[in-house]
Coordinates of C-alpha atoms and ligand atoms in Angstrom, one line a residue:
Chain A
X1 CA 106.6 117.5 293.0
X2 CA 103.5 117.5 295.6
X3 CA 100.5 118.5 293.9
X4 CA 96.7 118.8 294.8
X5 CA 95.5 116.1 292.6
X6 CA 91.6 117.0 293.1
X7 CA 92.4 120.7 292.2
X8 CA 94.2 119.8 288.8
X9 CA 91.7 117.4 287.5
X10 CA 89.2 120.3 288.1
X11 CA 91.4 122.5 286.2
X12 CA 91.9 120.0 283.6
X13 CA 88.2 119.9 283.6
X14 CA 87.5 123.4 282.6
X15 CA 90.4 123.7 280.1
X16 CA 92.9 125.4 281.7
X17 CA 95.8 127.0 280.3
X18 CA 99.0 125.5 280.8
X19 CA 100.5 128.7 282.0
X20 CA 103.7 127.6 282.8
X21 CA 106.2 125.3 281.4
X22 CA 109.9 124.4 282.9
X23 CA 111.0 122.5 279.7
X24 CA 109.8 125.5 277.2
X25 CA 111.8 125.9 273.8
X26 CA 111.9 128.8 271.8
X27 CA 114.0 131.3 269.8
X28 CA 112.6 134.4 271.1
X29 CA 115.9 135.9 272.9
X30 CA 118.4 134.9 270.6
X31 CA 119.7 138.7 268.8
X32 CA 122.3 139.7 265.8
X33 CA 125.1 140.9 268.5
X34 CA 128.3 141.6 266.7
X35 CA 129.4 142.1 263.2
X36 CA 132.9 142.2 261.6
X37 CA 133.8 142.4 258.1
X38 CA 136.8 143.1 255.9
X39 CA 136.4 145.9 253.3
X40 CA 136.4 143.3 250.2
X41 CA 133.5 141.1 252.4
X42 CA 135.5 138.1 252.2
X43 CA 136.2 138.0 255.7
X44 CA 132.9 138.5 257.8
X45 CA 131.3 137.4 260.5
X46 CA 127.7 137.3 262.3
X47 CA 127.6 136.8 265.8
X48 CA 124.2 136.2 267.7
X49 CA 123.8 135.7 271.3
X50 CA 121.0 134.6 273.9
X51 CA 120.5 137.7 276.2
X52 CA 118.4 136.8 278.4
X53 CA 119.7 133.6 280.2
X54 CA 116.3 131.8 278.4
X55 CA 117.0 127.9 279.0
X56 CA 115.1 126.5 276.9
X57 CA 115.8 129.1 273.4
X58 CA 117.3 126.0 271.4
X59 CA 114.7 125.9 268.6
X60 CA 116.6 126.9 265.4
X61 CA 116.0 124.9 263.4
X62 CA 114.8 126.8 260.0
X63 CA 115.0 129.7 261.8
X64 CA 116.6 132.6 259.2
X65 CA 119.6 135.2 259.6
X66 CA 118.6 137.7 256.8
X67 CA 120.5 140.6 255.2
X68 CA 117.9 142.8 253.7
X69 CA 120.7 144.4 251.5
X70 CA 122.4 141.6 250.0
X71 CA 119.0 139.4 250.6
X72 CA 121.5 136.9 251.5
X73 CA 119.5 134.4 253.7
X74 CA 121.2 131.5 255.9
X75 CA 118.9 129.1 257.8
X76 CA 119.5 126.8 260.4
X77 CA 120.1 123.4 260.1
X78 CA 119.4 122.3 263.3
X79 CA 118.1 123.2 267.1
X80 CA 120.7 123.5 269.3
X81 CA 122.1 121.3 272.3
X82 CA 120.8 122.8 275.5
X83 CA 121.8 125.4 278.1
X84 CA 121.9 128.0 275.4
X85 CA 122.2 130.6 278.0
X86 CA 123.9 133.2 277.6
X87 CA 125.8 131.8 274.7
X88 CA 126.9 133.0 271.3
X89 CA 126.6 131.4 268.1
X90 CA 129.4 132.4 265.1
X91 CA 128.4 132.0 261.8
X92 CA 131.3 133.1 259.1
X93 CA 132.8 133.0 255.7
X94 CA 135.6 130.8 255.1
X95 CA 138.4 133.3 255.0
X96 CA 137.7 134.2 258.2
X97 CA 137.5 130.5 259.5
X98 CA 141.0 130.2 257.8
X99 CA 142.6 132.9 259.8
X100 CA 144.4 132.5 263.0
X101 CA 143.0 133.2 266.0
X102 CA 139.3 132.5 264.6
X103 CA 137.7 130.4 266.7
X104 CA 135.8 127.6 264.7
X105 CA 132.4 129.3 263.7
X106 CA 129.3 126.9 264.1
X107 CA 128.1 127.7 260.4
X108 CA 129.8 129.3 257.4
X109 CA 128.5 131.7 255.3
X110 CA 129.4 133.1 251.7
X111 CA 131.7 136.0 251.4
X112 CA 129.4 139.6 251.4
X113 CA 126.9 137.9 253.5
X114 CA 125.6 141.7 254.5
X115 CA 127.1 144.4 253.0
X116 CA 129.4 147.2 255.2
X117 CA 128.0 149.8 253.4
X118 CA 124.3 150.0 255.6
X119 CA 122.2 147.0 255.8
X120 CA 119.2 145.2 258.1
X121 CA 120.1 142.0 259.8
X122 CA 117.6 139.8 261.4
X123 CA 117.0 136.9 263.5
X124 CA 113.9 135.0 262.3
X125 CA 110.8 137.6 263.2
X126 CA 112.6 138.4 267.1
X127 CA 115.7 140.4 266.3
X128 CA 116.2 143.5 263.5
X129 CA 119.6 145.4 263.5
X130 CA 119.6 148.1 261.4
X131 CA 123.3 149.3 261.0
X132 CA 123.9 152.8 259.3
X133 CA 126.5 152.8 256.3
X134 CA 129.5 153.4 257.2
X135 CA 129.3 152.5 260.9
X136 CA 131.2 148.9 260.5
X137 CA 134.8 149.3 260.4
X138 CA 136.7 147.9 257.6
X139 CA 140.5 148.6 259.4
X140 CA 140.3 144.5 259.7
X141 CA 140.9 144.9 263.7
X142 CA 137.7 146.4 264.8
X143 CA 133.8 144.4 264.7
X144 CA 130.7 146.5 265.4
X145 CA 129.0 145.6 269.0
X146 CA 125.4 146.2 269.2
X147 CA 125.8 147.6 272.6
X148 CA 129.3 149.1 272.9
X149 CA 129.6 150.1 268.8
X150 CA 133.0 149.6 267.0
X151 CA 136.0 148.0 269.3
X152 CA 138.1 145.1 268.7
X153 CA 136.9 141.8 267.4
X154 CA 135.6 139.1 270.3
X155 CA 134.5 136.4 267.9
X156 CA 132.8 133.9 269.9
X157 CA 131.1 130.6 269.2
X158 CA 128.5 128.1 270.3
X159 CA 131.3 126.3 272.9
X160 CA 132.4 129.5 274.3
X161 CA 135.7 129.4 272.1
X162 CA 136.6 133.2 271.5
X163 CA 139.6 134.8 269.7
X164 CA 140.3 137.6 268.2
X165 CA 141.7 138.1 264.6
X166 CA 143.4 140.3 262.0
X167 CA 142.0 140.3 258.5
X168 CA 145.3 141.4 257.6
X169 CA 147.5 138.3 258.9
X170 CA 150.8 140.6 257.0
X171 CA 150.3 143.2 259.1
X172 CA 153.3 142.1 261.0
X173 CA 155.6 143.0 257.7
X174 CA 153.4 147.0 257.9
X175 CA 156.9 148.3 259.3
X176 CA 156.1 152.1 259.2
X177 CA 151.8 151.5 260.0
X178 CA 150.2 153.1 257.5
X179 CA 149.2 150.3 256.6
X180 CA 150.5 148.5 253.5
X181 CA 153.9 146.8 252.9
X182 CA 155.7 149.3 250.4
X183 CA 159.3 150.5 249.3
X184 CA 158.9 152.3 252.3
X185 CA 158.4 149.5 254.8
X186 CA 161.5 148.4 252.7
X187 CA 163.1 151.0 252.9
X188 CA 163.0 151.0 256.9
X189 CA 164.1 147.1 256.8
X190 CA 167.2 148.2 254.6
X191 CA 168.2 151.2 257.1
X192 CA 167.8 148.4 259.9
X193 CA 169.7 145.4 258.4
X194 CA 171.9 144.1 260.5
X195 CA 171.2 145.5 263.6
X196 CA 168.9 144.1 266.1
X197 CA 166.1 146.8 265.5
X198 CA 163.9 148.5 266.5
X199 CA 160.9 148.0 264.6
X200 CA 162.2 145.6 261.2
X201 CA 162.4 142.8 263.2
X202 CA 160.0 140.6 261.8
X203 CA 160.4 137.4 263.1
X204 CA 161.3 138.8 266.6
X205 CA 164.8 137.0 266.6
X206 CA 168.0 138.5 267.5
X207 CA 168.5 140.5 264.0
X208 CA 167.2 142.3 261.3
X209 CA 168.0 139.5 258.2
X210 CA 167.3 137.9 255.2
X211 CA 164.5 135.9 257.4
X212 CA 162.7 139.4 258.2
X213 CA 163.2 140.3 254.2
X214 CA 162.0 137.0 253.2
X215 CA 158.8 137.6 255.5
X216 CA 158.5 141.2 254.2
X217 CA 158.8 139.7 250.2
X218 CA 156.0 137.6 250.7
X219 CA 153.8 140.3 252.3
X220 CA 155.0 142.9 249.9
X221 CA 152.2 144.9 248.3
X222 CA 149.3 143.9 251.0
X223 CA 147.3 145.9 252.5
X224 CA 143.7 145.3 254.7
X225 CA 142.0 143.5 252.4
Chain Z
X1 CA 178.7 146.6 258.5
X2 CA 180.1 147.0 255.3
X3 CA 179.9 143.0 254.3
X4 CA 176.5 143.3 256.1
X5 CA 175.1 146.7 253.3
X6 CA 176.7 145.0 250.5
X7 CA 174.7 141.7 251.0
X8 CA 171.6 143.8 252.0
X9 CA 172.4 146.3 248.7
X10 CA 172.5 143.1 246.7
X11 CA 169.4 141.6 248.1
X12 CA 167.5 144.8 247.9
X13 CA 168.2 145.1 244.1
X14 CA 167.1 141.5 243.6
X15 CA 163.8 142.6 245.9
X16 CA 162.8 145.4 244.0
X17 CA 162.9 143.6 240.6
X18 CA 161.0 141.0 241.8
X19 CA 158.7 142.7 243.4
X20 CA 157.9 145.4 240.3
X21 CA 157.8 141.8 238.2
X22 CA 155.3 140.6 240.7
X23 CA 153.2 143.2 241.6
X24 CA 153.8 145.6 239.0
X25 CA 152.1 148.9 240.3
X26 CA 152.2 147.9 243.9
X27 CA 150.6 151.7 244.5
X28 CA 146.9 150.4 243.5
X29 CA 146.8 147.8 246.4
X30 CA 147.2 150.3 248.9
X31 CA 144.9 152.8 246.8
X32 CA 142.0 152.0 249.2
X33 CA 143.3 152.5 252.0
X34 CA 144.0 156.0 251.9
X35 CA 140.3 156.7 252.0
X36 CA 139.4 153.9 254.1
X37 CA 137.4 156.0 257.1
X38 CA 137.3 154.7 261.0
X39 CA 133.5 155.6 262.0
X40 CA 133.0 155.1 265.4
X41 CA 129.3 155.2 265.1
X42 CA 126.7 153.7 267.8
X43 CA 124.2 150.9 266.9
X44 CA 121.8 152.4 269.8
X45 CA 121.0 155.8 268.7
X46 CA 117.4 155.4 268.0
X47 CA 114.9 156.9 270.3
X48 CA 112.6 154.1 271.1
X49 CA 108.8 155.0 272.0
X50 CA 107.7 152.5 274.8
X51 CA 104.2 152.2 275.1
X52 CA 103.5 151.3 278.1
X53 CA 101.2 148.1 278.5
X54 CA 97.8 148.9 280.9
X55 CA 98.2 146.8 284.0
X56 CA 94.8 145.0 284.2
X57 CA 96.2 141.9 283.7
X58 CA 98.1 141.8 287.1
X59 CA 94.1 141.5 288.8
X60 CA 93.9 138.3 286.9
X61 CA 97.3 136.7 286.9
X62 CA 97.6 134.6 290.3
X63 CA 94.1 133.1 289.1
X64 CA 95.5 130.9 286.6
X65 CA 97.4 127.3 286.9
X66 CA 100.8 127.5 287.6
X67 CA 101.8 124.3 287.8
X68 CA 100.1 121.3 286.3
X69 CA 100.7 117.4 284.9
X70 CA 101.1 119.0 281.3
X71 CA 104.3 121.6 282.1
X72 CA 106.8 118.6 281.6
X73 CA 104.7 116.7 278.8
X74 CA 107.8 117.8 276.0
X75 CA 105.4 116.2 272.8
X76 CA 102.5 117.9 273.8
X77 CA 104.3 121.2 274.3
X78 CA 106.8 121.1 271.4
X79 CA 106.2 120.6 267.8
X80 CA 107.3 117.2 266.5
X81 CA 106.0 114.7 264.1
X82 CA 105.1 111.5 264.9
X83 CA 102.7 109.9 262.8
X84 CA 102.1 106.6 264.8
X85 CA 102.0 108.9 268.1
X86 CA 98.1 108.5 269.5
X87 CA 96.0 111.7 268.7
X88 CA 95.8 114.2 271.4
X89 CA 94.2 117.3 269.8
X90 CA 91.3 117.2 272.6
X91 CA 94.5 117.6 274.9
X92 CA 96.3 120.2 272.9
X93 CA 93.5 122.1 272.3
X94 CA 92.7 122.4 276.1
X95 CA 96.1 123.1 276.7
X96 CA 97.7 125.4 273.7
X97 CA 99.4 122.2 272.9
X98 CA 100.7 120.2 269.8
X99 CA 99.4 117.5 268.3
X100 CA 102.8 114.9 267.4
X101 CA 99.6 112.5 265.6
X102 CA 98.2 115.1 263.6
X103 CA 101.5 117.8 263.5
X104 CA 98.9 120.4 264.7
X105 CA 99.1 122.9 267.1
X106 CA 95.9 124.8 268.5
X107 CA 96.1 128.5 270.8
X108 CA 93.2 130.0 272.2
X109 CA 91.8 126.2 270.6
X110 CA 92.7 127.9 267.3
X111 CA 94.3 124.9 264.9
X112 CA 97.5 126.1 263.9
X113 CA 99.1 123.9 260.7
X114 CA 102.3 125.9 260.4
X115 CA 104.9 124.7 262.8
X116 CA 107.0 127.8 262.9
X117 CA 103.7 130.2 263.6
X118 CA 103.1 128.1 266.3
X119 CA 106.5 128.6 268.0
X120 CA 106.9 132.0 267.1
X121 CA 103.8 132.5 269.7
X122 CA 104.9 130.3 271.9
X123 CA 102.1 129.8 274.3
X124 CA 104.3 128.6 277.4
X125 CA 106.0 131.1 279.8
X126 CA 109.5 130.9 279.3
X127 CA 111.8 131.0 282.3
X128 CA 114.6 133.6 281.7
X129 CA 117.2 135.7 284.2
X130 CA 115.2 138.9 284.8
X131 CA 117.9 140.2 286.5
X132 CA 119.3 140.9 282.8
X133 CA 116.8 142.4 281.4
X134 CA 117.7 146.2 281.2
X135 CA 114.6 147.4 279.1
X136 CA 112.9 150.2 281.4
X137 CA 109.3 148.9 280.1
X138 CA 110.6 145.2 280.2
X139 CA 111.5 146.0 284.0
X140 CA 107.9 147.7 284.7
X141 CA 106.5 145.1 282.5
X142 CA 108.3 142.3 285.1
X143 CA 106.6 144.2 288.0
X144 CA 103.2 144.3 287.0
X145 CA 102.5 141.1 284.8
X146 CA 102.8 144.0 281.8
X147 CA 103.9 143.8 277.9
X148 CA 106.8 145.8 276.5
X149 CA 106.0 146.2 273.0
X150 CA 109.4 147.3 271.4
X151 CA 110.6 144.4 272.9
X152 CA 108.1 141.8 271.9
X153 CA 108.0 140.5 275.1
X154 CA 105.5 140.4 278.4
X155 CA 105.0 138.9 281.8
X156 CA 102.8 136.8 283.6
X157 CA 104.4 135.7 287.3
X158 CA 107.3 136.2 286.4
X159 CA 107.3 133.9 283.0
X160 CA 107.9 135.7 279.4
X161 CA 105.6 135.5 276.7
X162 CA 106.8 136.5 273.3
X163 CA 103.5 137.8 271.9
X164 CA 100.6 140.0 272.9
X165 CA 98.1 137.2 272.2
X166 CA 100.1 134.5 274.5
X167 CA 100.6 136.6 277.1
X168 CA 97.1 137.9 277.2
X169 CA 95.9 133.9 277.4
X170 CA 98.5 133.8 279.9
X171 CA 96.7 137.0 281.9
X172 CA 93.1 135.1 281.9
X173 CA 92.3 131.8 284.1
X174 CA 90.3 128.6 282.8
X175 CA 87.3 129.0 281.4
X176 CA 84.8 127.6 284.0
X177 CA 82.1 125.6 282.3
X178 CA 80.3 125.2 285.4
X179 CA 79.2 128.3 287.0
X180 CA 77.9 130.7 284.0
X181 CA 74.1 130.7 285.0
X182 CA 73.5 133.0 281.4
X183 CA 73.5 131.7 278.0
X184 CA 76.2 134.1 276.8
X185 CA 78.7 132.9 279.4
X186 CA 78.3 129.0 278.4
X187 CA 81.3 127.4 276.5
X188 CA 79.9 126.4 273.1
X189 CA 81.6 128.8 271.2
X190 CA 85.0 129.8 270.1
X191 CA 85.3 132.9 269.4
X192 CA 85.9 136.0 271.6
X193 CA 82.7 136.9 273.6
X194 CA 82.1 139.3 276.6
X195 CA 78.7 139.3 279.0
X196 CA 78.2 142.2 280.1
X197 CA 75.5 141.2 282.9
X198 CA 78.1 138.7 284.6
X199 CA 81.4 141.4 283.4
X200 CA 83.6 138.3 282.4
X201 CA 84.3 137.4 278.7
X202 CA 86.0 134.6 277.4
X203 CA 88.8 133.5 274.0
X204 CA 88.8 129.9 273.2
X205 CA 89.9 128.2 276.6
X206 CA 90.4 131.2 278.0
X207 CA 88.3 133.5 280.6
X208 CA 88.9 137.4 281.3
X209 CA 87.1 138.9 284.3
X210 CA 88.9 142.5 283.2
X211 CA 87.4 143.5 280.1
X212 CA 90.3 145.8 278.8
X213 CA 92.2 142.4 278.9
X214 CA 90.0 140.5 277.1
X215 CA 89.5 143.5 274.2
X216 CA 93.3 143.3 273.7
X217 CA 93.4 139.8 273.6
X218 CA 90.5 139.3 271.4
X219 CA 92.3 141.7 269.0
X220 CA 95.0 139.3 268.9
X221 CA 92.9 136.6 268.6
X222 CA 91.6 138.1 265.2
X223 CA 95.3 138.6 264.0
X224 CA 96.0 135.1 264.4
X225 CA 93.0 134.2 262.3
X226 CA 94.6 136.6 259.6
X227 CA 97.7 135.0 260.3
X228 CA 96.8 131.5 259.7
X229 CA 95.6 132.7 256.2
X230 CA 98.7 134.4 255.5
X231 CA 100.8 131.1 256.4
X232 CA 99.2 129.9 252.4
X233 CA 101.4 133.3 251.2
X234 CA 104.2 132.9 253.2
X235 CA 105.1 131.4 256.8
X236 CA 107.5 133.9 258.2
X237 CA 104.8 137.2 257.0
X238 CA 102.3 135.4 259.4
X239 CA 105.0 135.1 262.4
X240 CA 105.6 138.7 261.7
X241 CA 101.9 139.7 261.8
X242 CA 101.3 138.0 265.0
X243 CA 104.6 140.0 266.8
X244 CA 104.4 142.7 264.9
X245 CA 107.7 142.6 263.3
X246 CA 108.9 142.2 259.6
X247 CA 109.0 139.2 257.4
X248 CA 112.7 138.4 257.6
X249 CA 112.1 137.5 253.8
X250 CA 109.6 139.6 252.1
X251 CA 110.8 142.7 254.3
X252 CA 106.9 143.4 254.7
X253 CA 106.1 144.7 258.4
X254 CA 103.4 144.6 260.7
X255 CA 102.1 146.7 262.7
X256 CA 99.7 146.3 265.5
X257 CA 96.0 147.3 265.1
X258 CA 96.9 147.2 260.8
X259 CA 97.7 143.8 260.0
X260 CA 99.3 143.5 256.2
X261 CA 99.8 147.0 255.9
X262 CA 103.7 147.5 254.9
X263 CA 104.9 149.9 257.5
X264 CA 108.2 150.9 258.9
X265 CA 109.8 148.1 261.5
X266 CA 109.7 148.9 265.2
X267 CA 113.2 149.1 265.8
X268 CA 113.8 146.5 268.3
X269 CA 116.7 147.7 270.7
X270 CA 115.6 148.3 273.9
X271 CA 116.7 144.6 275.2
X272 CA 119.9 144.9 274.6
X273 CA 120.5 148.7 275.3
X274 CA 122.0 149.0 278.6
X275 CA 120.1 151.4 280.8
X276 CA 120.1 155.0 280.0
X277 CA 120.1 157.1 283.3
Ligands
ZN1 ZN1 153.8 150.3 255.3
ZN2 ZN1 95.6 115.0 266.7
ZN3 ZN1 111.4 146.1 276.8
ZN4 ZN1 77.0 136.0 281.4
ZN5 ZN1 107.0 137.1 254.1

């Protein structure tokens, strides 16, 4: 880098301020950017992401998520390994990390980290997200965007792995969707036994059998959690 | 069919005994979700009042160092601790640096103790992709070396600042210690001072030739003395008093020109709402 020697030690001289800086660090554009939680709170998630391509916004170390409802506070353990552009960062509870699909989360969390019925998230002091009651969906499919509002889960973590999960992982056994394996869901398996369908076909094989019961047993009385 | 109903009639009574055994009245884990609603409801729905930052600094802004020795000096710009590091305070003080020796940071030559104040105020211009930056105020704020208030965040050629008081130090040039022929204008003291007679003021290491500037800045400059004093309470408080935000923590909020005062948080939306019209 060519510089005008003369003219920076006069700079230096008078105490300039270093105005700018190509190796800055920071926090300042990291925000609270999706939210997903199960009715019961054991499966939630906190996604943050870096909006505003910042290069340098690795500094996290310390830095606090807060839920002014709960006053459930996680802090981070350490700054983060650089480009952080654009990126997301996952933190989640363990039932969420257990179910498939999830992409790993970077941090876990305890169960009813925030609470689904209203609450204030924040980043450190550079990001608050206040979220009206009601407005996450519990139907174990759906997160809550900050910018496009309630739509299907797009976990995504510090390494770009994404995924997207069912808090119900019985659904599958939800013959009749209204969601919860009953006598009725049973009842539809029973009128389809045998035959190669339509819709009690569980284990998408060539017939309705004791395999699709089996699976239906073992989800019998779940519903989204 | 009729081998394949009898072995599903048989299975089916074995099922349902089971299942009562098991789950006895399966009817309350379903119970729930009868009620269970679907709201569709928008995070960004709140109005959000931009004020729009006065444009004086843009007079100012192509008078200050751009580019300089110090811009790649990492420990001097980054809080670290290194106890057997040489002391550089006269450096960092000159330059809104960090101390590795001491674990002191100075702004405006201000000595900052608490790490996380210091970084929360950031005093280097941060190089992000203005192209994604939505925020009507951020954009006119991007144009005009302005600051966008609901979004904690100004400019200065093209580099963000993350608080009012960085990013007026960023506005102002060097303080010359050469030229000021008056008393008032001499460096000897710290604090914020204006002269009148030769219309330039100065904060710290800092010099203002537009006077609106320099009040704004010098306002700051007094919330970060109030800050510093609130780091002996609690840390996060005085980062929320300086950007005017709330104490992630104590839930207290800031507001500008009422430091302490519990008020309601600026909602904080506009950077990530996409545009409008
Ligand atoms: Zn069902
Ligand atoms: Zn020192
Ligand atoms: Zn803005
Ligand atoms: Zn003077
Ligand atoms: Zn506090």
């Amino acid at each position: 880098m060519n510089r005008n020697r003369t003219s920076i030690a006069i700079i230096a001289a008078a105490g300039a301020v270093i105005a700018a800086s190509t190796a800055q660090a920071g926090v300042h554009t990291w925000d609270v950017n999706e939210v997903f939680s199960s009715a019961d709170g054991l499966i939630q998630y906190i996604e943050l992401k870096e909006t505003a391509g910042g290069v340098g916004e690795i500094n996290l170390a310390g830095r606090l998520v807060t839920s002014e409802t709960t006053g459930n506070q996680f802090v981070f353990p350490a700054n983060l390994v650089p480009p952080p552009s654009l990126k997301h960062l996952l933190l989640a509870t363990q039932s969420f990390a257990d179910l498939p699909g999830a992409p790993t989360p970077d941090h876990i969390i305890p169960p009813n980290f925030f609470s689904t019925a209203g609450d204030t998230l924040r980043f450190h002091t550079v990001d608050t997200w206040v979220i009206a009651p009601g407005a996450i969906p519990t139907d174990c499919v759906s997160s809550l965007d900050r910018i496009t509002g309630a739509g299907v889960n797009s976990p995504t973590n510090y390494d770009g792995g994404s995924g997207s999960v069912d808090a119900w992982p019985q659904r599958i056994a939800d013959i009749n969707d209204d969601n919860v394996v009953d006598t009725a869901d049973l009842g539809a398996l029973i009128a389809q036994f045998g035959t190669v369908g339509p819709s009690a076909n569980l284990n998408g094989d060539d017939i309705v059998d004791t395999a699709d019961l089996g699976i239906l047993i073992a989800a019998f009385g779940s519903a989204c959690p | 069919m009729s081998r394949n109903s009898a072995i599903a009639l048989g299975l089916i009574s074995l099922v349902c005994l089971s299942i009562i055994a098991v789950n006895g009245c399966y009817k309350t884990a379903h119970s729930d979700r009868d009620t269970a609603e679907h709201p569709h409801a928008h995070a960004h729905t709140a109005a959000i009042d931009h004020t729009h930052p006065s444009d004086d600094a843009t007079s100012l802004a192509s008078s200050h160092g751009a580019d300089h020795d110090h811009d790649h000096d990492h420990a001097l710009m980054h809080p670290s601790h290194d106890p057997f590091a040489p002391c550089r305070c006269d450096l960092a003080r000159l330059h809104n640096g960090w101390c590795q020796s001491c674990n002191v940071g100075y702004i405006a030559t201000v000595q900052i103790d608490s790490e996380i104040l210091y970084s929360t105020l950031d005093p280097h211009g941060h190089d992000l992709d203005l192209d994604l930056i939505v925020c009507e105020t951020c954009r006119h704020a991007i144009d005009k070396d302005g600051y966008c208030d609901p979004c904690g965040m100004g400019f200065v050629r093209g580099k963000a600042f993350f608080s009012r008081l960085t990013h007026g130090l960023a506005s102002g040039s060097a303080v010359d210690p050469v030229s000021p022929a008056c008393k008032a204008c001499r460096i000897g003291s710290d604090e914020p001072r204006w002269c009148d007679r030769c219309a330039r003021g100065a904060i710290g290491n800092t010099a203002f030739n537009n006077k609106e500037t320099f009040k704004r800045t010098a306002q700051e400059y007094t919330t970060l003395l109030a800050a510093i004093e609130k780091t002996e309470d609690c840390e996060l408080c005085a980062c929320a008093m300086t950007v005017y935000r709330t104490c992630p923590t104590c839930f207290v909020s800031y507001e500008p020109d009422s430091p302490g005062i519990p008020e309601n948080d600026p909602m904080h939306e506009a950077r990530l709402a996409p545009p409008s019209e």
